[in-house]
Amino acid sequence: MAIKYHWPLPSRQYKSLIALQILIALATGFLLFNSYGNLIGRDAGTALLVVMLGLKVIEIRNERDYYLSCFLGYFLVATNFLYSQSIATASLMFIVVILMTNCLISVNDNNQVLSKQKQLKMASKLLLQSIPLMLVLFVFFPRIAGPLWGLPQDAHTAKTGIDNKMTLGRISQLIQSDAVAFRVKFDNEIPPSAERYWRGPVLWETDGTTWTELQFNSKNKKPTITSSGQAYPYTITLEPHDKHWIFALDFPTNLAKVQKTIQTHDGKLQSIKPINQRVQYKLISHTQFEFNANNDTHLDRALQLPEGQHARTKQLAQQWLQISSDPQQLIQRALQHFNQQNFFYTLSPSVLTGDTIDNFLFESRRGFCEHYAASFTVLMRAAGIPTRIVTGYQGGDINPVDDYLIVRQQDAHAWTEVWLAGQGWIRVDPTAAVAQDRIELGMDNIMPSAMRAPLFFASSSQLIDAWQSIRNNWDAINNAWNRSILAYGPELQKLFLSSLGMTSPDWQKMTIYLVVLFNLVLLIIVAFMLYNKKNNDPIVATYQQFCKKLARFDIKRDNHEGPLSFANKTKTLLPHYQANIETITQLYIDLRYGRQQSSLNDLKQAVKQFKPKKTMK
Amino acid sequence: MRAHDIDAVLTSLNTIILGKAAVTKLALTCLLAKGHLLIEDLPGVGKTTLAHSLAKILGLDFQRIQFTSDMLPADIVGVSVFERDSNQFNFHKGPIFSQLILSDEVNRATPRTQSALLESMEERQVSIEGQTYVLPEPFFVIATQNPSNQIGTFPLPESQLDRFLMRLELGYPNAEAERSLLTGVDRNSLLQKQEAVINSEQLLQIQNAVTDIHVSSALIDYVQKLLDYSRVSERYHYGLSPRAGLGLVHAAQAWALIEQREQVLPEDIQAVFGSVVGHRLISREGQSAEQLATDILSQVPIP
């Protein structure tokens, strides 16, 4: 092909170089394949691009290579948004795009006319000018429901969050993270912290150390729930966590309206697709409810305990059972036990070995919510009361800036539910018996100050407050960004466009609108540039002011009329102002066509003082 | 002093060439810009008189070459003659070795002879048998041409027309001027009596001063726009050459000097535009040179 198109054949030196390059490229490909398993997909693809761009920079030889590298750089910027769409990323990428544009400008600036600052200024200007176009594209670019081209499998990496199994110590790892789990906007009142239990997976089965969900096809088993008490309508914006469940305040009553979600037999809200994008849903919850009050088909599973374990715990339960077999009293006794027997609530419990439940109850007595929930469950089950563990979040902070309730990973919690005949499943939170503040004031208030704020902010309570308010404001901004920018999908777009008067726009129509708008914006920009160009020379602009003043007397300057001939024409028409006209013309001629010995200010002054009156005509 | 000189030259010129102030001013402009002049008109309207009076007033050597169809290049540039006394060839300079040359009816000569003239005009030197002879300074050629539709002419091709900075037409005098021509003193005797107003030394100084007239970038923009227009527009066979643009600027500089200004204005370009551009543009629609020039000027806005 090279011969056919008369391309210059590479010289001998180059040939060996090219062989080396091919070798490097192959090696890179092999290494990437080795570490990612394939060369397609988000991570491997991006890595390939990064490595290739790096290699390309080494062998830049001509202008074409520069351009290629720059454009590859732009593409690389775009790939960043596959990983993060936060404000920080967007700002950083904006800066990177300015720098890339700066590179392109400097490549094109063959004669090195522009200084570095000027190049940067020009790049920034270019980018600012592209903002209207960006807005139009953002608003009108057709959003097609569902990804147009499927994102690769690995596009959604593992994220932190509540799991559907619990091993003691797992949740206390979660609370190290202040990442947002979800945000809630209550339509009216916000329920008190002690009533804010955000329900997640329910754990039934245990092998002594790990608790898991009930393995059971529960599609048709709907629980019977009767709700009463105050209704709280609210909207949750759930951050992606790659799991199938969504969180809600206890048991919402309007689930039919939340699409593609079902309520399982134990009250978990199960989504059909994993939540790998931010989702928003509206729910109504009540503070009082009865859950499967009369019967539950799985009561036997709520009594299951592993054989031959937790001997001491079982023994304790038997002792209690002999005193009283009334379930209410048994529950009270267990809670009192936690409260009075020197149990401590700690965020960093010691690692338990052997029989973890026995160890916790009788040896360490230091634990986190999961320890209390798990041991309480074992105690109750041993005493013959059906009990299950519910995981989820508890509490959450109210952001005073935008009145959103923010629930973070640190608010992760585990509590229990016991089944009492006639009352159904009742929530019992053994952690509340140990650490009342955790439930009533929220996690943030019981955390040691070192965990509440980073670095020197932790040193005084005022600084912690300052940190909190910074965090609140930042979170409000993030929230607004999420709601208005990132959540702008097909639904919002449809809503917005129909408010503009476009009824049921499909994406074909949208494309036409987009093209039209695109051209319109370009036209406006061109017009703006032309207009600007006419006036960008202050000398000319000042002179045009002078001409405008004269135009009021119907003395118009033809655009092919030179200043001197115009002055001569004007002088005969406005003889009273001969002197003014002459000075202005002289100044203008010197500034524009001469050696510029006069100053622009003189011209400006002269034009300013030139106020011909109609009566003099 | 310089302004005074130029004024004096123009006044003297206008006492001999009556009623043609605009043309004489342009002719002087052409000379000051170191360009050559082509005058195209009917016989008897005063072409020769103009050339002759310019030579007289500016104190230049004057040679008139009457072109005929049997003329050879040697008749213009000169010839080497073998001389018995010294036993060697001696170069006898032709009429071109003069400061001001009137090449009358240049389109009567054959193309070969025409080229000899035009080449030496451009190069300002003559090469014969390996010897280079520099032409005198200042050097100014006024060629006259009968309108090309007359019988027995070899019209100058475009490439050679381009070497003339300006083409002027004298035209018939107006009634008043013609009356004084008819009743007044004979032009020839007037010419005989005419004294030189300046000498060639002074003329050279003035010519050099022309190049000092300031040409701003805004003005260059305007010139470029004019050139562009002629190239883009469909109305002309060929656009203007860069040489035409250069000529335009030089001529405008000379004009600005005559107008006693230190910088070139768009008006100066407009003043010389017709005569500089007229013979270089050929209209597709058969418009006259004057018409072409005014059209372009009215179409192109001053930036």
Short mmCIF file of C-alpha atoms in Angstrom, two decimals, chain A residues 540 557 559-566 586 588-590 592-597, chain B residues 212-214 216 218-219 261-267 270 297-298 300-303:
data_model
loop_
_atom_site.label_atom_id
_atom_site.label_comp_id
_atom_site.label_asym_id
_atom_site.label_seq_id
_atom_site.Cartn_x
_atom_site.Cartn_y
_atom_site.Cartn_z
CA VAL A 540 -12.52 52.71 14.93
CA ARG A 557 -20.89 57.99 5.89
CA ASN A 559 -18.75 52.55 4.04
CA HIS A 560 -16.38 53.21 1.15
CA GLU A 561 -15.98 56.84 2.08
CA GLY A 562 -12.61 57.82 3.49
CA PRO A 563 -12.39 60.00 6.60
CA LEU A 564 -11.12 63.05 4.75
CA SER A 565 -13.78 63.06 2.08
CA PHE A 566 -16.39 62.46 4.77
CA GLN A 586 -7.06 64.77 12.07
CA TYR A 588 -8.46 59.76 13.66
CA ILE A 589 -6.28 59.91 10.57
CA ASP A 590 -3.15 60.06 12.65
CA ARG A 592 -5.51 54.95 12.23
CA TYR A 593 -3.37 55.72 9.22
CA GLY A 594 -0.52 57.78 10.55
CA ARG A 595 2.34 57.19 12.94
CA GLN A 596 0.03 57.41 15.97
CA GLN A 597 1.56 60.44 17.58
CA ASP B 212 8.86 57.54 3.64
CA ILE B 213 5.15 58.29 3.54
CA HIS B 214 3.59 56.19 6.28
CA SER B 216 -0.53 51.89 8.18
CA ALA B 218 -5.30 49.58 8.42
CA LEU B 219 -4.54 50.91 4.96
CA ARG B 261 0.31 64.52 3.88
CA GLU B 262 2.59 62.29 5.90
CA GLN B 263 0.40 59.23 5.72
CA VAL B 264 -1.55 57.44 3.07
CA LEU B 265 -5.31 57.65 3.44
CA PRO B 266 -7.94 55.52 1.78
CA GLU B 267 -8.72 58.60 -0.29
CA GLN B 270 -9.10 55.84 -4.32
CA LEU B 297 -14.35 51.26 -4.96
CA SER B 298 -18.03 51.52 -4.22
CA VAL B 300 -15.44 47.48 -1.03
CA PRO B 301 -15.99 49.12 2.35
CA ILE B 302 -13.07 50.79 4.09
CA PRO B 303 -12.24 48.59 7.05
#
